Amino acid sequence: MKLEDWLHEGWWQWREMHWESGTIKTEQNCGKQMCEMGRCKEKSYPMNLPSASIIVCFYNEALSALLRTVQSVLNRSPVNLLHEIILVDDNSDFTNLKSELEEYIQNSLPRKVRLVRNSEREGLIRGRMIGASHATGDVLVFLDSHCEVNEMWLQPLLAPIKQDRKTVVCPVIDIINADTLIYSSSPIVRGGFNWGLHFKWDPVPASMLNGPEGPTAAIKSPTMAGGLFAMNRNYFNELGQYDSGMDIWGGENLEISFRIWMCGGRLEIIPCSRVGHIFRKRRPYGSPGGQDTMAHNSLRLTHVWMDEYKEQYFALRPELRVQNYGDISERVQLRKRLNCKSFKWYLDNVYPEMQVIGPNEKARMKQPLLVNKAVKRPKVRQRGRIRHLQTSKCISAQNHPSQKAGIVVVKECDLSDPDQIWVYDEEHELILANLLCLDMAEMHSSDSPRLMKCHGSGGSQQWTLGKNNRIYQVSAGQCLQVVDPADIKGYIAMAICDGSAAQQWQIES
Ligand code: UDP
Ligand code: MN
């Protein structure tokens, strides 16, 4: 099929779906928070905002997804504010990303859209730096290559940067379903992280939503998710861009978040700017050498930015203490040159909700702690089967409930089987068959939660059974969900809480 034909088909398919569900509904079917978001429409922005260079770095991206990103930016950004779109091909090998893409840009897109090719695979971190080095607009706006920007997405990002060049802003990341490509809005959450140095979503403190601007006010965020943000271009350069010693994927979002806050900037989520992103169940690529780049990159950021709190990370990943992470001297110098504050300052002032147990516990005694009360067994709150309402199946061990690190799945409920009985205790642990605790430590959020020895320290074993029948993982800030209700394998994973049927559970005693 020729590109035009194929594009035509793919493009219209998603456009139709988009018009049905793309914009935030302001009247029907909206929860209180969403209804209030209608107030975004009442906001006005200065005319003379800074201009934006959009940087989209991609590696083996589906052409339709890439063009959805580009086309939505072209359609929904005021011409005078859109300085350019720079596409950085990270040495993809999909054939339709070669001359076909080039011709399409040449023939069908405005001159503002430019393509830069990396001659080697650099990874998204150096890839974005390369994109930024070609940019000439006032503000850099980074997007993943599988996004759709919503109406009025750009002005709300540019306005706070115009007001204060050291403010870095993120849109709310709406969800584009990876299977259906349908766009739906996300709840308003903000960025955090856990001591495994994985990004997580946190609830927004109510006090931040109740100001005069209500839920449309900018929300201070301890971290950013990574792919989608806007930053004054000169400030990006002054602040040290990214750590070019980081490879392929991972960790750079926490690194830049810590750096922004510790070195005199601020990071905000802008509820009135909405950009959809395809959240994929798995990342469809590896790293060239099969290296765990997340660990490599996290090590670099730990050693440069986290001071004594790197011990929190090593307590969870002791094997990484001795792993080589390359030369970080330039980044250490950068931190000195910018006169950045300590990591303790960051925790105390930007992320006081972060709990510290273990190595640096004493230093933060004034914070509420989750203390290991291992001597006394916590009281049982509820006991019974956990039924998934949509499939009517029960959470069970995939193999045997005594098998450490075994995953859990949903299976047919068997009322006579004691191995399907869970205890939910007052420490918020979920214990199967009186043996092991449901745990999501040190995994990628698309993996299944596992059964691990109960450690009594909360975190990865802390769950809340809450509103909408959800099971919420406190340290990941995500909800338990059945991956595919039609699949008899019954896999369970963590996902952003969206109140969908796949995320509804009930304990039946
Ligand atoms: N990417 C890249 N080179 C790589 C890996 C990723 O250019 O080696 C791009 C990728 O195409 C995407 C962005 O970087 O546009 C972020 O990656 P991804 O979406 O896979 O990360 P996720 O959203 O899953 O965190
Ligand atoms: Mn992505």
XYZ file of C-alpha atoms and ligand atoms in Angstrom:
535
model
C 0.000 0.000 0.000
C 1.189 3.490 -0.731
C 1.755 5.787 2.178
C -1.117 8.084 1.246
C -3.656 5.255 1.174
C -2.491 3.777 4.364
C -2.250 7.100 6.065
C -5.678 8.040 4.927
C -7.130 4.957 6.490
C -5.227 5.104 9.749
C -5.634 8.796 10.141
C -9.387 8.966 9.719
C -9.914 6.043 11.968
C -8.415 7.755 14.908
C -9.803 11.120 14.018
C -13.306 9.896 14.318
C -12.607 8.351 17.644
C -10.920 11.479 18.718
C -13.818 13.755 18.009
C -16.023 11.619 20.142
C -13.826 11.395 23.134
C -10.878 13.664 22.766
C -11.796 16.881 24.466
C -12.541 17.071 28.112
C -16.243 16.756 28.654
C -17.524 19.691 30.618
C -21.137 18.758 31.159
C -22.252 15.160 31.315
C -20.409 12.201 32.664
C -17.853 14.116 34.578
C -16.854 13.739 38.190
C -16.637 16.901 40.252
C -13.006 17.460 39.417
C -13.574 16.972 35.707
C -16.608 19.263 35.684
C -14.587 21.946 37.367
C -12.033 21.562 34.602
C -14.600 23.270 32.410
C -13.268 26.390 34.082
C -10.148 26.036 31.923
C -12.250 27.403 29.094
C -12.748 30.624 31.008
C -9.035 31.283 31.300
C -7.286 33.740 29.054
C -3.603 33.966 28.171
C -1.362 36.836 27.101
C -1.048 37.335 23.334
C 2.725 37.723 23.238
C 3.776 34.358 24.580
C 7.236 32.939 23.839
C 7.541 30.750 20.742
C 7.838 26.980 21.004
C 10.154 24.422 19.423
C 8.554 21.017 19.673
C 11.085 18.191 19.986
C 9.919 14.682 19.196
C 12.484 11.955 19.439
C 11.538 8.540 18.062
C 12.884 5.065 17.623
C 10.944 2.568 15.494
C 7.698 4.411 16.047
C 4.555 3.425 14.143
C 4.271 5.993 11.373
C 0.598 6.591 12.139
C 1.377 7.366 15.770
C 4.216 9.702 14.822
C 2.007 11.555 12.365
C -0.814 11.727 14.871
C 1.606 13.545 17.154
C 2.838 15.934 14.484
C -0.529 16.600 12.911
C -2.221 17.311 16.212
C 0.508 19.826 17.095
C 0.085 21.509 13.696
C -3.696 21.621 13.991
C -3.923 22.759 17.562
C -1.108 25.231 18.114
C -1.469 28.906 17.232
C 0.715 29.523 14.144
C 2.543 32.419 15.712
C 3.527 30.372 18.763
C 4.657 27.284 16.887
C 8.209 28.057 15.877
C 9.101 24.583 14.605
C 8.705 20.845 15.087
C 11.961 18.921 15.185
C 11.699 15.178 14.691
C 14.763 13.256 15.792
C 14.989 9.795 14.276
C 17.093 7.753 16.653
C 18.418 5.518 13.886
C 15.181 3.571 13.455
C 15.139 0.624 11.108
C 11.451 0.590 10.137
C 11.464 1.033 6.369
C 8.521 3.422 6.209
C 10.402 5.830 8.475
C 13.034 6.279 5.759
C 12.296 7.903 2.389
C 8.546 7.563 2.750
C 8.544 9.717 5.867
C 10.961 12.159 4.273
C 8.783 12.552 1.190
C 5.706 12.959 3.300
C 7.314 15.762 5.278
C 8.546 17.350 2.037
C 5.261 17.166 0.205
C 2.545 17.380 2.802
C 3.792 19.210 5.850
C 4.787 22.843 6.357
C 8.480 23.813 6.334
C 8.325 24.181 10.095
C 8.559 20.425 10.410
C 12.152 19.259 10.246
C 13.717 15.832 10.445
C 17.082 15.133 12.038
C 18.583 11.646 11.766
C 20.974 10.133 14.271
C 23.598 8.027 12.527
C 23.710 5.775 15.556
C 21.167 4.826 18.160
C 21.630 7.348 20.965
C 18.657 6.702 23.203
C 16.023 9.198 24.165
C 18.245 11.224 26.480
C 20.985 12.155 24.033
C 18.301 12.155 21.315
C 16.425 14.975 23.026
C 19.684 16.884 23.536
C 20.384 16.600 19.816
C 16.882 17.861 19.044
C 17.320 20.752 21.449
C 20.649 21.712 19.865
C 18.871 22.263 16.537
C 16.084 24.326 18.078
C 15.835 28.105 17.855
C 12.469 28.845 19.517
C 12.207 30.455 22.967
C 10.799 27.392 24.682
C 11.515 23.695 24.165
C 8.506 21.431 24.328
C 9.386 17.753 24.477
C 6.826 15.181 23.403
C 6.946 11.418 22.943
C 6.350 10.206 19.412
C 2.938 8.683 20.230
C 0.936 11.602 21.520
C -2.031 13.692 20.580
C -2.118 17.210 21.928
C -5.540 18.470 22.894
C -7.171 21.781 22.105
C -5.618 24.795 23.847
C -2.690 22.717 24.994
C 0.155 25.111 24.260
C -0.776 28.508 25.696
C -1.252 27.202 29.256
C 2.294 25.783 29.106
C 3.922 28.882 27.705
C 2.246 31.397 30.035
C 3.945 30.319 33.291
C 7.318 30.122 31.508
C 6.859 33.658 30.240
C 6.155 34.749 33.787
C 9.161 32.944 35.257
C 11.785 31.459 32.970
C 12.846 28.990 35.666
C 9.453 27.350 35.842
C 9.345 24.016 34.039
C 5.873 22.761 33.200
C 4.184 19.488 32.300
C 0.756 19.001 30.772
C -1.646 16.513 32.286
C -0.924 13.276 30.468
C -4.194 11.863 29.227
C -4.489 8.234 28.260
C -4.590 6.914 24.714
C -5.499 3.265 24.905
C -2.747 1.183 23.296
C -5.230 -1.251 21.722
C -8.109 0.959 20.634
C -6.255 4.293 20.347
C -9.192 5.944 22.101
C -8.381 9.103 23.996
C -9.626 9.493 27.541
C -8.842 11.990 30.253
C -6.704 11.214 33.297
C -7.350 12.217 36.853
C -5.204 15.067 38.154
C -2.205 13.582 39.894
C 1.348 14.717 40.428
C 4.779 13.143 40.171
C 6.658 11.363 42.937
C 9.080 8.470 43.114
C 9.967 5.549 45.337
C 13.323 4.503 46.709
C 13.743 2.017 43.885
C 13.933 5.262 41.871
C 10.852 4.502 39.885
C 8.563 7.339 39.020
C 5.057 7.140 40.492
C 1.884 9.169 40.484
C 0.789 10.688 43.786
C -2.529 12.193 44.765
C -2.537 15.978 44.834
C -2.839 17.389 48.370
C -6.372 18.766 48.696
C -5.020 22.135 49.818
C -3.570 22.646 46.336
C -6.916 22.153 44.647
C -8.918 24.454 46.856
C -7.295 27.807 46.114
C -9.102 30.597 44.277
C -8.352 29.003 40.913
C -9.705 25.662 42.118
C -8.426 22.604 40.277
C -7.250 24.660 37.316
C -4.300 26.141 39.241
C -0.758 24.981 38.504
C 0.280 22.132 40.792
C 3.762 21.979 42.257
C 5.161 18.558 41.410
C 8.183 16.886 43.024
C 8.996 15.023 39.787
C 7.954 14.752 36.165
C 6.979 11.615 34.263
C 9.593 12.491 31.681
C 8.311 12.436 28.123
C 6.187 15.571 28.029
C 7.342 18.922 29.339
C 8.162 22.487 28.381
C 11.142 24.546 29.459
C 12.750 27.810 28.474
C 15.470 26.867 25.971
C 18.251 28.973 27.460
C 17.346 27.741 30.909
C 17.525 24.142 29.666
C 21.077 24.841 28.517
C 22.105 26.720 31.652
C 20.744 23.976 33.847
C 22.876 21.363 32.114
C 20.444 19.869 29.560
C 20.638 16.198 30.448
C 23.350 13.827 31.621
C 24.795 12.658 28.296
C 26.284 9.637 30.065
C 22.792 8.206 30.420
C 21.790 5.618 27.836
C 18.598 4.711 25.953
C 15.802 5.073 28.541
C 15.144 5.683 32.200
C 16.155 7.798 35.166
C 16.575 11.047 33.243
C 13.170 12.249 34.418
C 14.115 12.028 38.092
C 17.532 13.493 37.356
C 16.110 16.591 35.697
C 13.380 16.883 38.345
C 15.847 16.846 41.236
C 18.117 19.237 39.350
C 15.311 21.704 38.630
C 14.224 21.895 42.261
C 17.634 21.683 43.902
C 19.192 24.297 41.615
C 16.655 27.065 41.963
C 13.859 26.250 39.517
C 10.385 24.874 39.987
C 8.346 22.142 38.390
C 4.603 22.300 37.855
C 1.787 20.348 36.314
C -0.645 22.526 34.389
C -4.140 21.029 34.619
C -5.476 23.118 31.725
C -2.943 21.715 29.272
C -3.797 18.207 28.152
C -1.770 15.863 25.997
C -2.710 12.263 25.305
C 0.020 9.612 25.368
C -0.145 5.974 24.370
C 0.779 4.030 27.485
C 2.124 0.744 26.225
C 2.135 -2.435 28.191
C 5.713 -3.125 27.215
C 8.352 -0.977 25.654
C 8.795 -2.432 22.163
C 12.572 -2.144 22.094
C 15.613 -3.096 24.114
C 18.985 -1.472 24.490
C 21.670 -2.402 21.952
C 23.884 -4.322 24.384
C 20.943 -5.660 26.374
C 22.201 -3.456 29.217
C 19.816 -2.468 32.036
C 19.947 1.231 31.235
C 17.489 2.113 33.969
C 19.941 0.820 36.585
C 22.938 2.457 34.900
C 21.152 5.813 34.649
C 19.730 5.607 38.168
C 23.192 4.931 39.531
C 24.519 8.052 37.860
C 21.746 10.206 39.226
C 22.062 8.661 42.663
C 25.756 9.426 42.883
C 25.408 12.967 41.599
C 22.247 14.169 43.324
C 21.166 12.069 46.280
C 23.911 12.600 48.856
C 23.523 10.252 51.843
C 20.070 9.258 50.602
C 21.676 7.073 47.969
C 21.762 4.548 50.794
C 17.981 4.238 50.504
C 18.442 3.055 46.945
C 21.287 0.706 47.749
C 19.321 -0.812 50.607
C 16.905 -2.014 47.922
C 19.499 -2.712 45.231
C 22.613 -3.873 47.122
C 24.020 -5.538 44.013
C 24.372 -2.098 42.362
C 26.810 -0.778 44.966
C 29.712 -2.196 43.036
C 28.415 -1.642 39.531
C 30.351 0.734 37.298
C 28.443 3.862 36.236
C 31.064 5.701 34.202
C 32.492 9.154 34.770
C 30.197 11.577 36.561
C 32.723 14.303 37.326
C 31.176 16.782 34.891
C 27.798 16.411 36.486
C 29.223 16.771 39.967
C 30.933 19.972 38.811
C 27.682 21.188 37.320
C 25.978 20.726 40.659
C 28.716 22.780 42.347
C 28.723 25.456 39.680
C 24.955 25.920 39.910
C 25.239 26.040 43.675
C 22.475 23.505 44.130
C 20.891 22.639 47.445
C 21.135 19.283 49.209
C 18.917 16.290 48.594
C 17.736 16.590 52.168
C 16.531 20.099 51.404
C 14.630 18.682 48.437
C 12.972 16.029 50.562
C 12.093 18.413 53.366
C 10.768 21.199 51.174
C 9.559 19.669 47.953
C 8.604 16.111 48.821
C 7.890 15.970 52.572
C 5.444 13.114 51.907
C 8.343 10.821 51.033
C 8.863 8.299 53.768
C 12.344 7.422 54.861
C 12.978 4.168 56.617
C 16.283 2.413 57.093
C 19.600 4.192 56.520
C 18.522 7.846 56.876
C 15.556 7.356 59.134
C 16.866 9.346 62.100
C 17.676 12.417 60.050
C 14.020 12.713 59.174
C 12.425 11.818 62.483
C 10.001 14.689 62.283
C 8.306 13.017 59.345
C 5.614 10.436 59.931
C 7.275 7.075 59.636
C 6.176 3.635 58.759
C 7.997 1.662 61.372
C 8.543 -2.031 61.197
C 6.479 -3.432 64.018
C 7.442 -6.977 63.251
C 7.092 -8.299 66.771
C 3.398 -7.821 66.949
C 1.314 -9.259 64.152
C -0.918 -6.526 62.759
C -4.638 -6.895 63.324
C -6.761 -8.424 60.596
C -9.205 -5.986 59.041
C -10.780 -8.218 56.448
C -10.430 -11.824 55.388
C -11.734 -13.545 52.270
C -11.453 -14.065 48.546
C -10.644 -11.070 46.327
C -13.006 -11.159 43.407
C -12.496 -9.242 40.188
C -15.978 -7.900 39.510
C -15.774 -7.812 35.721
C -14.582 -11.391 35.233
C -15.863 -12.728 38.533
C -12.520 -14.473 39.049
C -10.393 -14.526 42.174
C -6.800 -13.457 42.805
C -4.695 -16.568 43.279
C -1.077 -17.585 43.174
C -0.113 -18.590 39.646
C 1.603 -21.649 41.090
C 1.538 -22.165 44.827
C 0.985 -19.487 47.504
C 4.144 -20.551 49.316
C 6.319 -19.903 46.284
C 8.381 -16.795 46.903
C 8.447 -14.294 44.039
C 5.630 -16.174 42.332
C 3.170 -13.954 40.485
C -0.544 -13.655 41.124
C -3.239 -14.057 38.467
C -7.028 -14.295 38.447
C -8.489 -17.802 38.362
C -11.957 -19.266 38.743
C -13.036 -18.769 42.345
C -13.075 -21.985 44.297
C -15.015 -21.599 47.509
C -13.422 -24.684 48.989
C -9.855 -23.584 48.329
C -8.058 -22.021 51.328
C -5.263 -20.974 48.981
C -7.479 -18.205 47.646
C -8.044 -16.621 51.048
C -6.449 -13.227 51.600
C -5.993 -11.297 54.799
C -6.044 -7.511 54.649
C -4.479 -6.220 57.836
C -4.194 -2.889 59.538
C -0.730 -2.373 58.072
C -2.433 -2.442 54.669
C -0.754 -5.704 53.743
C -2.487 -8.295 51.615
C -1.424 -11.763 52.717
C -2.327 -14.871 50.755
C -3.111 -18.119 52.565
C -1.443 -16.736 55.712
C 1.893 -17.061 53.925
C 3.276 -14.281 51.747
C 2.499 -10.639 51.062
C 1.402 -9.081 47.798
C 4.353 -6.971 46.702
C 5.344 -4.827 43.775
C 8.910 -3.923 44.685
C 11.541 -3.454 42.040
C 9.467 -4.228 39.090
C 8.341 -2.443 36.073
C 4.738 -1.407 36.537
C 3.620 -3.599 33.649
C 4.836 -6.717 35.463
C 2.565 -8.724 37.710
C 2.713 -8.138 41.440
C 4.447 -10.949 43.292
C 4.212 -12.821 46.543
C 7.070 -11.948 48.835
C 7.981 -12.384 52.451
C 6.056 -9.800 54.497
C 8.485 -7.089 55.608
C 6.110 -4.920 57.620
C 7.585 -1.697 56.265
C 4.741 -0.621 54.037
C 5.967 0.719 50.689
C 5.800 -1.954 48.056
C 3.530 -4.069 50.267
C 1.145 -1.305 51.199
C -2.254 -1.477 49.515
C -5.474 0.350 50.151
C -8.901 -0.951 49.275
C -10.714 2.173 48.359
C -13.266 4.061 46.440
C -14.601 2.584 43.194
C -13.657 -0.847 44.523
C -10.101 -0.220 43.606
C -6.971 -1.785 45.058
C -4.426 0.978 45.220
C -0.673 0.401 45.517
C 0.603 3.168 47.705
C 4.248 3.375 46.658
C 3.539 2.972 42.958
C 0.528 5.265 43.061
C -1.272 2.870 40.743
C -4.194 0.463 40.740
C -4.348 -3.283 40.376
C -5.980 -4.358 37.142
C -6.640 -7.416 35.033
C -4.600 -6.983 31.865
C -7.054 -8.596 29.479
C -10.379 -9.830 30.846
C -10.755 -12.174 27.886
C -7.393 -13.867 28.385
C -7.612 -17.093 30.375
C -4.070 -16.622 31.625
C -5.571 -14.009 33.942
C -2.534 -11.729 34.158
C -2.674 -8.860 36.614
C -0.646 -5.654 36.403
C -0.482 -2.171 37.857
C -1.920 0.726 35.878
C -2.862 4.347 36.305
C -6.099 4.441 38.294
C -8.951 5.230 35.954
C -11.965 3.725 37.715
C -12.508 1.301 34.815
C -14.182 -2.072 35.197
C -10.841 -3.847 34.858
C -9.759 -2.190 38.127
C -12.692 -3.169 40.334
C -12.348 -5.742 43.084
C -14.171 -6.900 46.155
C -13.110 -8.842 49.233
C -15.704 -11.497 49.961
C -15.588 -12.950 53.399
N 13.109 6.699 22.103
C 14.212 6.998 21.315
N 15.315 6.196 21.385
C 15.381 5.116 22.208
C 14.273 4.846 23.040
C 13.154 5.662 22.966
O 14.180 7.965 20.552
O 16.398 4.446 22.225
C 11.919 7.563 22.036
C 10.601 6.817 21.861
O 10.337 6.570 20.491
C 9.617 7.776 22.485
C 10.432 8.425 23.601
O 11.780 8.209 23.290
O 9.200 8.772 21.587
C 10.119 7.842 24.975
O 10.195 6.430 24.964
P 8.969 5.493 25.358
O 7.719 6.072 24.851
O 9.295 4.115 24.925
O 9.016 5.586 26.921
P 7.748 5.455 27.914
O 6.714 6.446 27.458
O 7.296 4.053 27.792
O 8.355 5.794 29.231
Mn 5.985 7.016 25.592
